[in-house]
Tab-separated table of C-alpha atoms in Angstrom:
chain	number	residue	atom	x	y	z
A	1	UNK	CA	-88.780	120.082	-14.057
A	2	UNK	CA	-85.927	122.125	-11.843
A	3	UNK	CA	-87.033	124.982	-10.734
A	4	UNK	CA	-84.841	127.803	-8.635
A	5	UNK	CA	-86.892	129.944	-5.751
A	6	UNK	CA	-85.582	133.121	-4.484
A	7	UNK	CA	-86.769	134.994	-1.152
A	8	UNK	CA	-88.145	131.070	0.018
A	9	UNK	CA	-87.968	132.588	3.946
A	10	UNK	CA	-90.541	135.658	2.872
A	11	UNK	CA	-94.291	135.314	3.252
A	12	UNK	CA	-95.028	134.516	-0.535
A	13	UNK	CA	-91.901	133.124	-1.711
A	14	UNK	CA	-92.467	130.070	1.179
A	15	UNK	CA	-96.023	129.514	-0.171
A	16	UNK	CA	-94.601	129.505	-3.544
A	17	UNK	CA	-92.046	126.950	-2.178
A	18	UNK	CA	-95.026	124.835	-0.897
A	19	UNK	CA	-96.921	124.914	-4.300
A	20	UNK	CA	-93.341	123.806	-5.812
A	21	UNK	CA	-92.842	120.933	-3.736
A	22	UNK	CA	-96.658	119.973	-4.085
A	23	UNK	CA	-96.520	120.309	-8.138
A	24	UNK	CA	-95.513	116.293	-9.378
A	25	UNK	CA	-93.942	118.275	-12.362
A	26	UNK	CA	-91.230	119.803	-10.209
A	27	UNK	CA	-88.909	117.284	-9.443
A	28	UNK	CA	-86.147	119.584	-7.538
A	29	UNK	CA	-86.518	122.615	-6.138
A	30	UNK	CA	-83.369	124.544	-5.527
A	31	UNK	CA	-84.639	127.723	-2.678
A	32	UNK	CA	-81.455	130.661	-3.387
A	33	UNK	CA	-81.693	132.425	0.002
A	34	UNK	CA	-79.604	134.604	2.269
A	35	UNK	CA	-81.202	133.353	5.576
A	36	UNK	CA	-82.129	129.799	6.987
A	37	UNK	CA	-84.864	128.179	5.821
A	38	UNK	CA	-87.413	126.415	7.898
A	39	UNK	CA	-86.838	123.011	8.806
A	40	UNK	CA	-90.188	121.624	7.022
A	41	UNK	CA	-88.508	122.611	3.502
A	42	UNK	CA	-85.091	121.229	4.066
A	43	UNK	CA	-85.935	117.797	5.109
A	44	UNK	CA	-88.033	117.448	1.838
A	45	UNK	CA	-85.937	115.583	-0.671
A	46	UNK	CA	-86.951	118.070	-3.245
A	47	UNK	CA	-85.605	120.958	-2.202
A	48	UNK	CA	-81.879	122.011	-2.328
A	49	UNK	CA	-81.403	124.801	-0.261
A	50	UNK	CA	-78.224	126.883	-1.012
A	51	UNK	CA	-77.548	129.809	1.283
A	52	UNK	CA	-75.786	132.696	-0.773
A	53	UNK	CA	-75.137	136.572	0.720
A	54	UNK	CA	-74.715	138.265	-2.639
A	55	UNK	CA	-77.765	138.023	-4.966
A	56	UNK	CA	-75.704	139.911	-7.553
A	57	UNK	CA	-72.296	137.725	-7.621
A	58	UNK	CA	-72.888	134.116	-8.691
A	59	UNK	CA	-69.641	132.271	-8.897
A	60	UNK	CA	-69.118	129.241	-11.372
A	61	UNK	CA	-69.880	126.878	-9.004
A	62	UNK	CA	-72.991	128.217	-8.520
A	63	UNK	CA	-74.389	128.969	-11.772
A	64	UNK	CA	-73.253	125.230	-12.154
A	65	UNK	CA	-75.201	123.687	-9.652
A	66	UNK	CA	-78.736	125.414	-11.223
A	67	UNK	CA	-77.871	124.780	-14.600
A	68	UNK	CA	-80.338	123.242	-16.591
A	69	UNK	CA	-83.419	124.811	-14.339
A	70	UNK	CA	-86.114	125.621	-16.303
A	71	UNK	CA	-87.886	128.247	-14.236
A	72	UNK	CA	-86.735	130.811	-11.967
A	73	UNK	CA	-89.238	132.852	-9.670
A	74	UNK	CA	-87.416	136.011	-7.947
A	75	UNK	CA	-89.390	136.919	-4.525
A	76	UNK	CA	-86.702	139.135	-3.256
C-alpha cells in the first residue's frame, strides 16, 4: 500500500510516520512537508520525502508522483 503523510515534522504526524513505516502493509510512504524532515525518516527506504511550500498548488508533476496512493492522512 502507498500511503501520502502530511505535517510528518509535527508531533503526531512523525508518530504517524513511525506507525507507517512499521505497518508491513505500507510499502512506500511519501511524507508532503514544507520543512526538513529528520534524518531517521529519510534514510528509510520507505519513505519519499518531497518538500513542497504551497499545500494548496500541486503541479502535474506532483500529483504524478503520488498517484496511485491509497491513503492520505492530513496533519497540517
Amino acid at each position: 500500500m502507498k500511503v501520502i503523510v502530511t505535517g510528518a515534522t509535527g508531533f503526531v504526524g512523525s508518530s504517524l510516520l513511525h506507525d507507517c513505516i512499521s505497518n508491513d502493509e505500507i510499502t512506500q510512504v511519501y511524507a508532503l512537508t514544507r520543512k526538513h524532515i529528520p534524518r531517521e525518516f529519510t534514510k528509510n527506504p520507505k519513505v519519499t520525502v518531497i518538500t513542497h511550500d504551497d499545500f494548496l498548488d500541486y503541479p502535474p508533476e506532483l500529483l504524478e508522483q503520488l498517484s496511485g496512493a491509497e491513503a492520505c492522512l492530513w496533519y497540517v
